[in-house]
Short mmCIF file of C-alpha atoms in Angstrom, two decimals:
data_model
loop_
_atom_site.label_atom_id
_atom_site.label_comp_id
_atom_site.label_asym_id
_atom_site.label_seq_id
_atom_site.Cartn_x
_atom_site.Cartn_y
_atom_site.Cartn_z
CA MET D 2 0.20 -0.52 -56.64
CA THR D 3 -2.27 2.20 -57.63
CA LEU D 4 -1.39 5.27 -59.66
CA ASP D 5 -2.12 7.40 -56.51
CA ALA D 6 0.41 5.41 -54.51
CA LEU D 7 2.96 5.73 -57.34
CA VAL D 8 2.60 9.51 -57.64
CA GLN D 9 2.90 10.03 -53.87
CA GLN D 10 6.12 8.07 -53.48
CA THR D 11 9.68 9.04 -54.33
CA ALA D 12 11.24 7.05 -57.15
CA CYS D 13 14.36 5.28 -56.04
CA TRP D 14 16.49 6.89 -58.78
CA LEU D 15 15.90 10.32 -57.29
CA ASP D 16 17.48 9.48 -53.95
CA GLY D 17 20.81 11.09 -54.77
CA SER D 18 22.79 7.92 -54.03
CA GLY D 19 25.24 6.25 -56.35
CA PHE D 20 28.66 7.19 -57.66
CA GLN D 21 29.29 10.85 -58.62
CA SER D 22 25.71 11.73 -57.83
CA THR D 23 26.30 15.48 -57.45
CA LEU D 24 27.25 15.52 -61.19
CA VAL D 25 25.42 12.50 -62.62
CA VAL D 26 21.70 12.65 -61.75
CA SER D 27 20.80 9.28 -63.18
CA SER D 28 21.90 6.39 -65.39
CA ARG D 29 19.43 4.56 -67.62
CA VAL D 30 19.67 1.56 -69.87
CA ARG D 31 16.84 0.42 -72.11
CA LEU D 32 16.52 -2.61 -74.31
CA ALA D 33 14.18 -2.77 -77.36
CA ARG D 34 12.75 -6.20 -78.12
CA ASN D 35 9.96 -7.55 -80.41
CA LEU D 36 8.11 -10.82 -80.53
CA GLN D 37 9.03 -12.90 -83.59
CA ILE D 38 5.57 -13.88 -84.70
CA VAL D 39 3.63 -10.62 -84.32
CA PRO D 40 3.90 -7.64 -86.66
CA PHE D 41 5.61 -4.62 -85.07
CA THR D 42 3.27 -2.39 -83.03
CA HIS D 43 2.33 0.05 -85.80
CA ARG D 44 1.23 -2.76 -88.10
CA ALA D 45 -0.33 -5.02 -85.46
CA SER D 46 -4.06 -5.27 -85.01
CA GLU D 47 -5.71 -4.41 -81.69
CA ASP D 48 -6.12 -8.12 -81.16
CA GLU D 49 -2.48 -8.80 -81.74
CA ARG D 50 -1.47 -5.94 -79.49
CA GLN D 51 -3.67 -7.31 -76.75
CA ARG D 52 -1.99 -10.70 -77.12
CA VAL D 53 1.44 -9.07 -76.82
CA ILE D 54 0.39 -7.38 -73.53
CA GLN D 55 -0.99 -10.63 -72.18
CA ALA D 56 2.13 -12.56 -73.15
CA VAL D 57 4.44 -9.96 -71.54
CA ILE D 58 2.45 -9.73 -68.33
CA ALA D 59 2.21 -13.55 -68.05
CA SER D 60 5.95 -13.84 -68.54
CA CYS D 61 6.69 -11.11 -65.92
CA ARG D 62 4.51 -12.91 -63.38
CA LYS D 63 6.66 -16.03 -63.69
CA GLY D 64 10.02 -14.30 -63.32
CA GLN D 65 11.73 -13.38 -60.10
CA THR D 66 12.73 -9.86 -61.01
CA ALA D 67 9.45 -8.73 -62.48
CA ALA D 68 6.86 -10.76 -60.56
CA GLY D 69 5.61 -7.84 -58.50
CA MET D 70 5.31 -5.29 -61.30
CA THR D 71 2.07 -3.34 -61.77
CA PHE D 72 0.58 -2.90 -65.23
CA PHE D 73 -0.87 0.47 -66.15
CA GLU D 74 -2.97 0.29 -69.26
CA THR D 75 -2.15 3.71 -70.66
CA GLY D 76 -4.55 3.35 -73.58
CA ASN D 77 -7.39 3.68 -71.09
CA LEU D 78 -5.90 6.34 -68.78
CA PRO D 79 -6.97 9.97 -69.12
CA GLU D 80 -4.36 12.28 -70.70
CA PHE D 81 -3.57 13.85 -67.38
CA HIS D 82 -2.63 10.52 -65.77
CA ARG D 83 -0.52 9.55 -68.75
CA GLN D 84 1.38 12.82 -68.43
CA LEU D 85 2.13 11.96 -64.80
CA LEU D 86 3.84 8.83 -66.02
CA VAL D 87 5.78 10.83 -68.56
CA GLU D 88 6.97 13.25 -65.87
CA ARG D 89 8.16 10.30 -63.81
CA HIS D 90 10.17 8.99 -66.79
CA LEU D 91 8.15 5.72 -66.79
CA ILE D 92 6.66 6.16 -70.25
CA SER D 93 7.82 8.05 -73.34
CA PRO D 94 5.86 10.87 -74.91
CA ALA D 95 5.40 8.47 -77.89
CA LEU D 96 3.61 5.88 -75.70
CA LYS D 97 1.56 8.59 -74.17
CA ALA D 98 0.46 10.01 -77.51
CA GLY D 99 -0.36 6.72 -79.21
CA ALA D 100 -3.75 5.17 -79.32
CA GLY D 101 -4.89 1.59 -78.78
CA GLU D 102 -3.70 -1.31 -76.62
CA ARG D 103 -0.59 -0.32 -74.82
CA GLY D 104 0.82 0.23 -71.37
CA VAL D 105 3.65 0.01 -68.95
CA LEU D 106 4.75 -2.45 -66.22
CA VAL D 107 6.40 -0.71 -63.25
CA ASP D 108 8.06 -2.18 -60.20
CA ALA D 109 7.54 -0.95 -56.65
CA ASP D 110 10.35 1.61 -56.47
CA GLU D 111 10.21 2.72 -60.13
CA THR D 112 13.62 1.30 -60.97
CA LEU D 113 12.39 -1.18 -63.51
CA SER D 114 9.79 -0.61 -66.20
CA VAL D 115 8.65 -2.27 -69.33
CA MET D 116 6.68 -0.27 -71.93
CA VAL D 117 4.54 -2.56 -74.01
CA ASN D 118 3.51 -1.69 -77.57
CA GLU D 119 5.51 1.50 -77.88
CA GLU D 120 7.41 1.61 -81.19
CA ASP D 121 8.65 -1.87 -80.30
CA HIS D 122 6.64 -4.54 -78.46
CA LEU D 123 8.88 -4.23 -75.41
CA ARG D 124 11.02 -1.42 -74.12
CA MET D 125 12.59 -2.53 -70.91
CA GLN D 126 14.26 0.10 -68.80
CA VAL D 127 16.34 0.31 -65.60
CA ILE D 128 17.01 3.72 -64.10
CA LEU D 129 19.39 4.25 -61.19
CA SER D 130 20.60 7.27 -59.26
CA GLY D 131 24.12 8.62 -59.97
CA PHE D 132 26.62 7.02 -62.31
CA GLN D 133 25.63 3.39 -62.39
CA ALA D 134 25.36 2.57 -66.10
CA HIS D 135 26.94 -0.89 -65.74
CA GLU D 136 24.72 -1.70 -62.81
CA ALA D 137 21.67 -0.59 -64.82
CA TRP D 138 22.73 -2.74 -67.74
CA TRP D 139 23.17 -5.81 -65.54
CA ALA D 140 19.73 -5.30 -64.01
CA VAL D 141 17.95 -4.83 -67.35
CA ARG D 142 19.79 -7.84 -68.79
CA ARG D 143 18.58 -9.95 -65.88
CA LEU D 144 14.97 -8.90 -66.65
CA GLU D 145 15.47 -9.47 -70.38
CA ARG D 146 16.84 -13.04 -69.84
CA GLU D 147 14.01 -13.86 -67.46
CA LEU D 148 11.43 -12.81 -70.02
CA ALA D 149 13.28 -14.70 -72.77
CA ALA D 150 12.29 -17.95 -71.06
CA ASP D 151 8.73 -17.41 -72.40
CA LEU D 152 9.03 -14.80 -75.10
CA ASP D 153 10.49 -15.58 -78.51
CA TYR D 154 12.32 -12.33 -79.41
CA ALA D 155 12.79 -11.34 -83.06
CA PHE D 156 16.45 -12.04 -83.68
CA SER D 157 18.77 -12.67 -86.59
CA GLY D 158 22.31 -13.87 -86.39
CA LYS D 159 23.44 -11.25 -88.84
CA TRP D 160 21.58 -8.31 -87.43
CA GLY D 161 20.88 -9.17 -83.82
CA TYR D 162 17.62 -8.02 -82.22
CA LEU D 163 15.20 -6.76 -84.91
CA THR D 164 13.46 -3.50 -84.08
CA ALA D 165 10.82 -1.48 -85.85
CA CYS D 166 13.32 1.37 -86.49
CA PRO D 167 16.73 0.47 -87.93
CA THR D 168 18.43 2.97 -85.57
CA ASN D 169 17.82 0.47 -82.71
CA THR D 170 18.68 -2.78 -84.57
CA GLY D 171 21.41 -5.01 -83.13
CA THR D 172 21.71 -4.78 -79.36
CA GLY D 173 18.53 -2.67 -79.07
CA LEU D 174 20.44 -1.05 -76.21
CA ARG D 175 20.35 2.66 -75.41
CA ALA D 176 22.40 3.69 -72.37
CA SER D 177 22.10 7.25 -71.22
CA ILE D 178 23.12 9.42 -68.32
CA LEU D 179 21.74 12.72 -67.19
CA ILE D 180 24.70 14.91 -66.21
CA HIS D 181 24.86 18.40 -64.64
CA LEU D 182 27.50 20.57 -66.36
CA PRO D 183 27.08 24.15 -65.12
CA GLY D 184 30.88 24.72 -64.89
CA LEU D 185 31.31 23.99 -68.61
CA VAL D 186 28.38 26.23 -69.50
CA LEU D 187 29.71 29.15 -67.34
CA THR D 188 33.22 28.87 -68.80
CA GLN D 189 31.70 28.55 -72.26
CA GLU D 190 33.61 25.33 -72.96
CA ILE D 191 30.50 23.28 -73.32
CA GLU D 192 30.30 23.35 -77.13
CA GLY D 193 33.86 22.00 -77.62
CA VAL D 194 33.29 19.28 -75.02
CA VAL D 195 29.94 18.21 -76.61
CA ARG D 196 31.69 18.04 -79.99
CA GLY D 197 34.27 15.73 -78.50
CA VAL D 198 31.70 13.45 -76.94
CA SER D 199 29.72 13.39 -80.19
CA LYS D 200 32.85 12.21 -82.03
CA MET D 201 33.05 9.26 -79.60
CA GLY D 202 29.59 8.18 -80.92
CA PHE D 203 27.28 9.82 -78.40
CA THR D 204 24.28 12.03 -78.81
CA VAL D 205 24.06 14.97 -76.40
CA ARG D 206 20.65 16.48 -75.97
CA GLY D 207 19.98 19.65 -74.11
CA LEU D 208 22.33 22.01 -75.82
CA TYR D 209 20.53 22.50 -79.08
CA GLY D 210 17.31 20.71 -78.29
CA GLU D 211 13.88 22.17 -77.93
CA GLY D 212 13.32 24.86 -75.27
CA SER D 213 12.27 22.47 -72.53
CA ASP D 214 15.36 20.40 -73.02
CA VAL D 215 17.97 23.05 -72.20
CA ALA D 216 16.81 23.74 -68.65
CA GLY D 217 19.06 23.63 -65.69
CA ASN D 218 22.36 22.78 -67.39
CA LEU D 219 21.32 19.13 -67.47
CA PHE D 220 22.52 17.17 -70.45
CA GLN D 221 21.51 13.73 -71.57
CA VAL D 222 24.30 11.65 -73.15
CA SER D 223 23.41 8.47 -74.96
CA ASN D 224 24.95 6.04 -77.44
CA GLN D 225 24.13 6.75 -81.08
CA ILE D 226 24.77 3.35 -82.60
CA THR D 227 23.35 0.00 -81.49
CA LEU D 228 24.81 -2.32 -84.16
CA GLY D 229 28.38 -3.65 -84.55
CA ARG D 230 29.43 -3.09 -80.94
CA SER D 231 28.61 -5.48 -78.11
CA GLU D 232 26.62 -4.35 -75.11
CA GLY D 233 29.72 -4.35 -72.92
CA GLU D 234 31.64 -2.26 -75.44
CA LEU D 235 28.82 0.29 -75.64
CA LEU D 236 28.81 0.56 -71.86
CA GLU D 237 32.57 0.93 -71.66
CA LEU D 238 32.47 3.68 -74.26
CA LEU D 239 29.80 5.51 -72.29
CA GLU D 240 31.95 5.13 -69.16
CA LYS D 241 34.87 6.68 -71.00
CA ALA D 242 32.74 9.58 -72.27
CA VAL D 243 31.42 10.17 -68.74
CA VAL D 244 34.92 10.09 -67.20
CA GLN D 245 35.90 12.71 -69.72
CA LEU D 246 32.87 14.85 -69.01
CA VAL D 247 33.47 14.59 -65.29
CA GLU D 248 37.10 15.59 -65.68
CA CYS D 249 36.28 18.58 -67.91
CA GLU D 250 33.53 19.73 -65.55
CA GLU D 251 35.76 19.48 -62.52
CA ASN D 252 38.48 21.45 -64.23
CA ALA D 253 35.95 24.13 -65.17
CA ARG D 254 34.77 24.37 -61.57
CA GLU D 255 38.32 24.71 -60.32
CA THR D 256 38.90 27.53 -62.79
CA LEU D 257 35.69 29.26 -61.71
CA LEU D 258 36.59 29.03 -57.99
CA ARG D 259 40.09 30.24 -58.62
CA ASP D 260 39.20 33.19 -60.79
CA ALA D 261 35.75 34.17 -59.48
CA ARG D 262 35.03 32.56 -56.17
CA ALA D 263 33.04 35.51 -54.78
CA GLN D 264 30.83 35.79 -57.89
CA ILE D 265 30.14 32.06 -57.97
CA GLU D 266 29.26 31.86 -54.27
CA ASP D 267 27.06 34.93 -54.66
CA LYS D 268 25.28 33.33 -57.57
CA ILE D 269 24.63 30.17 -55.61
CA TRP D 270 23.36 31.89 -52.50
CA ARG D 271 21.17 34.33 -54.51
CA ALA D 272 19.64 31.40 -56.32
CA PHE D 273 18.90 29.70 -53.00
CA GLY D 274 17.46 32.96 -51.66
CA ILE D 275 15.04 33.25 -54.56
CA LEU D 276 13.99 29.61 -54.29
CA CYS D 277 13.27 30.22 -50.57
CA HIS D 278 11.24 33.37 -51.04
CA ALA D 279 9.79 33.57 -54.57
CA ARG D 280 6.05 33.81 -55.00
CA LEU D 281 6.11 32.93 -58.71
CA LEU D 282 8.36 30.39 -60.34
CA THR D 283 8.24 29.21 -63.91
CA SER D 284 9.53 25.77 -64.67
CA GLN D 285 12.54 27.18 -66.56
CA GLU D 286 13.44 29.55 -63.68
CA PHE D 287 13.14 26.76 -61.14
CA MET D 288 15.47 24.55 -63.16
CA ASN D 289 18.04 27.29 -63.58
CA LEU D 290 18.02 28.23 -59.89
CA SER D 291 18.15 24.67 -58.75
CA SER D 292 21.17 24.18 -61.06
CA ALA D 293 23.02 26.87 -59.17
CA VAL D 294 22.09 25.26 -55.85
CA ARG D 295 23.17 21.83 -57.17
CA LEU D 296 26.51 23.43 -58.09
CA GLY D 297 26.68 24.82 -54.55
CA ILE D 298 26.27 21.30 -53.17
CA GLY D 299 28.97 19.91 -55.47
CA LEU D 300 31.39 22.70 -54.48
CA GLY D 301 30.73 22.21 -50.80
CA VAL D 302 29.36 25.76 -50.57
CA MET D 303 25.93 24.58 -49.38
CA GLN D 304 25.71 21.87 -46.76
CA ASP D 305 22.12 21.87 -45.44
CA ILE D 306 20.41 20.87 -48.67
CA ASP D 307 21.04 17.67 -50.44
CA VAL D 308 20.83 16.39 -53.99
CA ARG D 309 17.84 14.18 -53.10
CA THR D 310 15.70 17.22 -52.18
CA LEU D 311 16.56 18.89 -55.51
CA ASN D 312 15.81 15.71 -57.47
CA GLU D 313 12.44 15.26 -55.79
CA MET D 314 11.48 18.87 -56.44
CA MET D 315 12.49 18.44 -60.08
CA VAL D 316 9.58 15.92 -60.44
CA GLU D 317 7.12 17.47 -57.91
CA THR D 318 7.15 20.83 -59.68
CA GLN D 319 6.32 19.43 -63.11
CA PRO D 320 2.91 20.69 -64.37
CA SER D 321 0.90 17.49 -63.99
CA HIS D 322 2.32 16.66 -60.57
CA LEU D 323 1.48 20.21 -59.33
CA GLN D 324 -2.07 19.78 -60.56
CA TYR D 325 -2.31 16.29 -59.11
CA PHE D 326 -1.40 17.57 -55.62
CA ALA D 327 -3.66 20.63 -56.01
CA LYS D 328 -6.47 18.26 -57.06
CA GLN D 329 -7.56 20.62 -59.83
CA ARG D 330 -6.58 21.94 -63.26
CA LEU D 331 -4.38 25.02 -63.04
CA ASP D 332 -3.47 27.55 -65.68
CA SER D 333 0.12 28.52 -66.25
CA GLN D 334 0.21 31.36 -63.69
CA ASP D 335 -1.48 29.35 -61.01
CA ARG D 336 1.05 26.65 -61.57
CA ASP D 337 3.87 29.16 -61.16
CA ILE D 338 2.31 30.24 -57.83
CA LEU D 339 1.96 26.68 -56.66
CA ARG D 340 5.43 25.80 -57.82
CA ALA D 341 6.93 28.64 -55.79
CA GLU D 342 4.80 27.58 -52.77
CA THR D 343 5.84 23.91 -53.08
CA VAL D 344 9.55 24.82 -53.30
CA ARG D 345 9.23 27.31 -50.36
CA ARG D 346 7.63 24.67 -48.11
CA ARG D 347 10.28 22.08 -48.93
CA LEU D 348 13.09 24.50 -48.16
CA GLU D 349 11.36 25.77 -44.96
CA THR D 350 11.75 22.30 -43.51
CA LEU D 351 15.52 22.67 -43.94
CA GLY D 352 15.32 25.71 -41.58
CA HIS D 353 16.53 28.38 -44.02
CA SER D 354 13.69 30.67 -44.85
CA MET E 22 1.04 -13.82 -89.68
CA ASN E 23 0.02 -15.97 -92.53
CA GLY E 24 2.20 -17.75 -95.03
CA PHE E 25 3.10 -16.17 -98.31
CA MET E 26 0.69 -14.76 -100.86
CA HIS E 27 0.56 -16.13 -104.42
CA CYS E 28 1.21 -13.97 -107.47
CA GLN E 29 -2.11 -12.72 -108.84
CA ASN E 30 -0.87 -13.21 -112.43
CA CYS E 31 0.81 -16.63 -112.57
CA HIS E 32 -0.80 -17.90 -109.37
CA GLN E 33 2.28 -20.05 -108.72
CA ARG E 34 5.19 -18.05 -107.40
CA GLN E 35 5.29 -15.95 -104.22
CA ALA E 36 3.99 -12.37 -104.53
CA THR E 37 6.68 -9.92 -103.52
CA VAL E 38 5.85 -6.81 -105.55
CA PRO E 39 2.81 -4.65 -105.29
CA PHE E 40 2.09 -3.74 -108.93
CA ILE E 41 0.44 -0.33 -108.95
CA GLN E 42 -1.36 0.81 -112.07
CA ILE E 43 -2.82 4.27 -112.43
CA VAL E 44 -5.98 3.83 -114.52
CA ASP E 45 -8.12 6.89 -115.23
CA GLN E 46 -6.49 8.57 -112.20
CA GLY E 47 -7.55 5.68 -109.94
CA LYS E 48 -5.04 3.33 -108.40
CA VAL E 49 -5.28 -0.41 -109.03
CA VAL E 50 -2.94 -2.61 -106.97
CA THR E 51 -2.20 -6.24 -107.79
CA TYR E 52 0.39 -8.38 -105.99
CA LEU E 53 2.82 -10.09 -108.33
CA CYS E 54 5.93 -12.19 -108.27
CA LYS E 55 9.12 -10.53 -109.41
CA ALA E 56 9.14 -12.29 -112.77
CA CYS E 57 5.57 -11.27 -113.71
CA ALA E 58 6.11 -7.71 -112.46
CA GLU E 59 9.23 -7.36 -114.61
CA GLU E 60 7.41 -8.79 -117.60
CA LYS E 61 4.56 -6.29 -117.14
CA CYS E 62 7.11 -3.51 -116.87
CA GLY E 63 8.55 -4.44 -120.23
CA GLY E 64 11.22 -6.77 -118.86
CA GLY E 65 14.36 -5.91 -116.89
CA HIS E 66 15.53 -5.22 -113.53
CA SER E 67 12.91 -3.57 -111.39
CA ARG E 68 13.21 -5.01 -107.92
CA THR E 69 13.67 -1.58 -106.45
CA LEU E 70 11.38 1.34 -106.76
CA THR E 71 10.84 2.32 -110.37
CA VAL E 72 8.25 4.20 -112.29
CA GLU E 73 7.92 3.06 -115.86
CA THR E 74 5.60 3.68 -118.73
CA VAL E 75 3.70 0.66 -119.94
CA PRO E 76 4.48 0.27 -123.65
CA GLY E 77 1.27 0.85 -125.66
CA GLY E 78 -0.68 0.84 -122.48
CA GLY E 79 -3.94 2.48 -123.64
CA ASN E 80 -5.33 4.49 -120.75
CA GLN E 81 -2.73 3.16 -118.27
CA ALA E 82 -0.55 6.16 -117.46
CA HIS E 83 2.35 4.53 -115.65
CA VAL E 84 3.29 1.64 -113.44
CA GLU E 85 5.22 1.64 -110.18
CA THR E 86 6.84 -1.43 -108.69
CA ASP E 87 7.97 -1.80 -105.10
CA THR E 88 9.28 -4.53 -102.86
CA VAL E 89 6.75 -5.90 -100.45
CA CYS E 90 7.18 -7.94 -97.30
CA PRO E 91 5.24 -11.19 -97.92
CA ALA E 92 4.60 -11.62 -94.22
CA CYS E 93 3.05 -8.29 -93.22
CA GLY E 94 2.42 -6.59 -96.55
CA GLU E 95 4.58 -3.49 -95.78
CA THR E 96 6.16 -2.07 -98.89
CA PHE E 97 9.61 -0.57 -99.04
CA ALA E 98 8.09 2.71 -100.06
CA GLU E 99 5.93 2.68 -96.90
CA PHE E 100 9.04 2.03 -94.85
CA GLN E 101 10.86 4.88 -96.54
CA LYS E 102 7.96 7.22 -95.78
CA GLY E 103 7.29 6.21 -92.20
CA GLY E 104 10.74 5.03 -91.13
CA LEU E 105 9.40 1.91 -89.41
CA LEU E 106 9.60 -1.68 -90.58
CA GLY E 107 6.45 -3.74 -90.33
CA CYS E 108 7.66 -7.02 -88.84
CA ALA E 109 10.71 -9.21 -88.32
CA SER E 110 10.36 -10.65 -91.85
CA CYS E 111 10.74 -7.15 -93.44
CA TYR E 112 14.44 -7.51 -92.63
CA GLN E 113 14.64 -10.36 -95.13
CA ALA E 114 12.27 -8.84 -97.66
CA PHE E 115 14.28 -5.58 -97.79
CA GLU E 116 17.68 -7.12 -97.18
CA PRO E 117 19.81 -5.40 -99.84
CA GLU E 118 18.31 -1.97 -99.09
CA LEU E 119 18.60 -2.49 -95.33
CA THR E 120 22.15 -3.68 -95.47
CA ARG E 121 23.04 -0.33 -97.07
CA LEU E 122 20.91 1.61 -94.68
CA LEU E 123 22.24 -0.10 -91.51
CA LYS E 124 25.73 0.58 -92.72
CA GLN E 125 24.87 4.19 -93.12
CA ILE E 126 23.43 4.50 -89.63
CA HIS E 127 25.80 2.35 -87.61
CA GLY E 128 28.93 2.26 -89.78
CA VAL E 129 28.70 -1.56 -90.01
CA SER E 130 25.92 -4.00 -90.78
CA ARG E 131 26.82 -6.93 -88.58
CA HIS E 132 25.71 -7.65 -85.00
CA ARG E 133 28.14 -8.16 -82.18
CA THR E 134 27.27 -9.28 -78.69
CA ASP E 135 29.01 -9.87 -75.36
CA PRO E 136 30.62 -13.34 -74.92
CA PRO E 137 28.40 -15.71 -72.92
CA ASP E 138 30.88 -15.62 -70.00
CA SER E 139 30.63 -11.79 -69.49
CA PRO E 140 30.28 -10.80 -65.85
CA GLU E 141 27.02 -11.48 -64.04
CA ALA E 142 25.92 -8.75 -61.74
CA PRO E 143 25.78 -7.76 -58.99
CA GLU E 144 27.94 -10.25 -57.09
CA GLU E 145 30.77 -9.70 -59.61
CA ASN E 146 30.63 -5.93 -59.55
CA MET E 147 33.72 -5.67 -57.41
CA ASN E 148 35.83 -7.95 -59.64
CA PHE E 149 34.61 -6.06 -62.68
CA PHE E 150 35.59 -2.65 -61.39
CA GLU E 151 38.86 -3.96 -59.92
CA GLU E 152 39.81 -5.33 -63.30
CA GLN E 153 38.91 -2.01 -64.93
CA LEU E 154 41.12 -0.29 -62.37
CA ARG E 155 44.08 -2.52 -63.14
CA GLN E 156 43.62 -1.75 -66.87
CA ALA E 157 43.35 1.97 -66.28
CA VAL E 158 46.51 1.99 -64.18
CA ALA E 159 48.33 -0.04 -66.84
CA ARG E 160 47.24 2.56 -69.47
CA GLU E 161 48.33 5.35 -67.09
CA ALA E 162 44.76 6.79 -67.29
CA PHE E 163 45.05 8.22 -63.80
CA GLU E 164 41.86 10.30 -63.83
CA GLU E 165 39.86 7.22 -64.72
CA ALA E 166 41.74 5.15 -62.17
CA GLY E 167 40.99 7.67 -59.46
CA LEU E 168 37.29 7.52 -60.25
CA LEU E 169 37.35 3.75 -60.19
CA ARG E 170 39.13 3.70 -56.80
CA ASP E 171 36.34 6.01 -55.41
CA ARG E 172 33.72 3.75 -56.89
CA ILE E 173 35.18 0.60 -55.46
CA ALA E 174 35.51 2.25 -52.03
CA MET E 175 31.84 3.24 -52.26
CA LEU E 176 30.74 -0.30 -53.24
CA LYS E 177 32.78 -1.75 -50.39
CA ALA E 178 31.17 0.66 -47.98
CA GLN E 179 27.72 -0.37 -49.25
CA ASN E 180 28.40 -4.13 -49.09
CA PRO E 181 30.99 -4.79 -46.43
CA ASP E 182 30.48 -8.54 -46.77
CA ASP E 183 31.68 -8.64 -50.33
CA SER E 184 35.21 -7.42 -49.70
#
C-alpha cells in the first residue's frame, strides 16, 4: 500500500461501529516491547536500529496477522507526510520528531500498527471503533505472540517486559478510550467525574491538557500503571471506569433534556446550521460544533447524519490532510476556508444545505 | 552489546563506576570497579551518586562516582537526567534504585500477568462477556449488567453462527 492510498481511504476505526459508539469514539491498546540484545532506541547505533527494523519486518512477514503490513520508513519521509501519519493516529509525535532509522508497519485497514524504534523498539497498537477495549487487547496480543516466535523480547521474571521508560515496565500495556462527554461538561460535573476516574488509576487527558487537547469534549482515558496488575485486570478496570463514565454521561444528558430540552435542541441544530453554511472554520470551532452534532445523534435529535461522517471529517479536516487534498501548502486562513468547504460538501450530500 | 569492561585501576574486576575527576576544570573519566572507586574516594560506601573531596588531592578539585551499566555504558545520572534506561541490563545495574522508583510509580515493584489459560479471542468473546454478565448480576451491578446485555446482543447480531 502506498501513502497516497492510505490517505485516501477511511481507517476502519472511524466507521462508527462497535459498542456504545455514539459515546466511545475508539478503543486502543498498545504494547511496548524491546529486543533483549540491542540497546534501547536512544542508545542504539544507526546500524543496530536498522537491524531492529529488519528483524521486526522479517518477523511480521512470517506471521499470519501481520504478513500484509506495509512499512513506512518515517526517517526518510518529508515532515508533511509524517504529519499525515500522526493525524491518522498511526505514529506518535515522538516518532515523527525523532531522527534516524525508524518507521511504522501498518495493515490494510489501519487497525493494526507497529512503530519501530520509537522510545521502545516496538510499539504495537490495535485501534477499534466504539468500546472494544477487550477486543483490541486480544488482537494486539495475537500479534505480539506471533512476533515472539522470532523476536526475543527483553523480559525479567520480577519486572516483566523491560521498557526504556520505567512508567511502561511490566505489561508494557496502555489501554485507552476516546470518549465524548458533552453532557458532563454542560452540567459542569466533569471535574468531579474526572477526579473519580483518576482515583481508579486512570489518566484523563483533554480537560487540563494543552489547547489542542480540549477540543470537542473528547476525553482520552488510559491506565496509569503498567506493573503489578495483569493485562486482564487492567482491561477490567478500564471497563469499570468506562461503565461509570457512560452512566454519569447518560444521567447528565437526561438532566439536560428534562430541564432544558429546547435550549439543547437549539444548540444542536444551530451547530449543524453553522457546519452546513460556514465559509471559515477553525479546527477548534469545527470540533466544538461537531461535538454538538454528535450529541444530537446520541440523543436521537438528528437522524440523517451518522457518527461515521463526523469521525471521517475529524481526520479529513486536520491541517496536513487538508493540504494533501488541496495539493499545496496553505496558510492558516486558507485552511479555515478549505475546512469549511470540505465540511459543507460532505453535509450537502446528506441533503441538508 | 559486548561483555563487561575491566576496571581501569586493578584490571581484574568488572568496571561498574565511572570515576569522574575534575582536573584543572577539565573532566577526566575512568571506569573502575566498586572497590577501587571506594578506595579512591577515601573508602566507604559510595555506590550511589556522591561528590567527595579527594584527600590531599593536589589540583584535583572533587570526585563524583556513579553507577554505570556494564552492558551499554549508561550511568544512573544519565538516566535521572533523561528519564530513559539504556538497555535491558540497566535494570540489573540500577536494581536498588529502580526497585524504589518502580514502587513510587506503580505502587508495587513486581510484575503480574494473566494466567496462560486466559480467554483467547475472538471465538471466546461471547463466553467472556456472558461470564462477566453473570458476575455483574451476582454483584447487583445492574447498570454494568445492562451494558453487557446490549453488548452480547450486538455481538450475536454480528456473528449469528456463534450463538
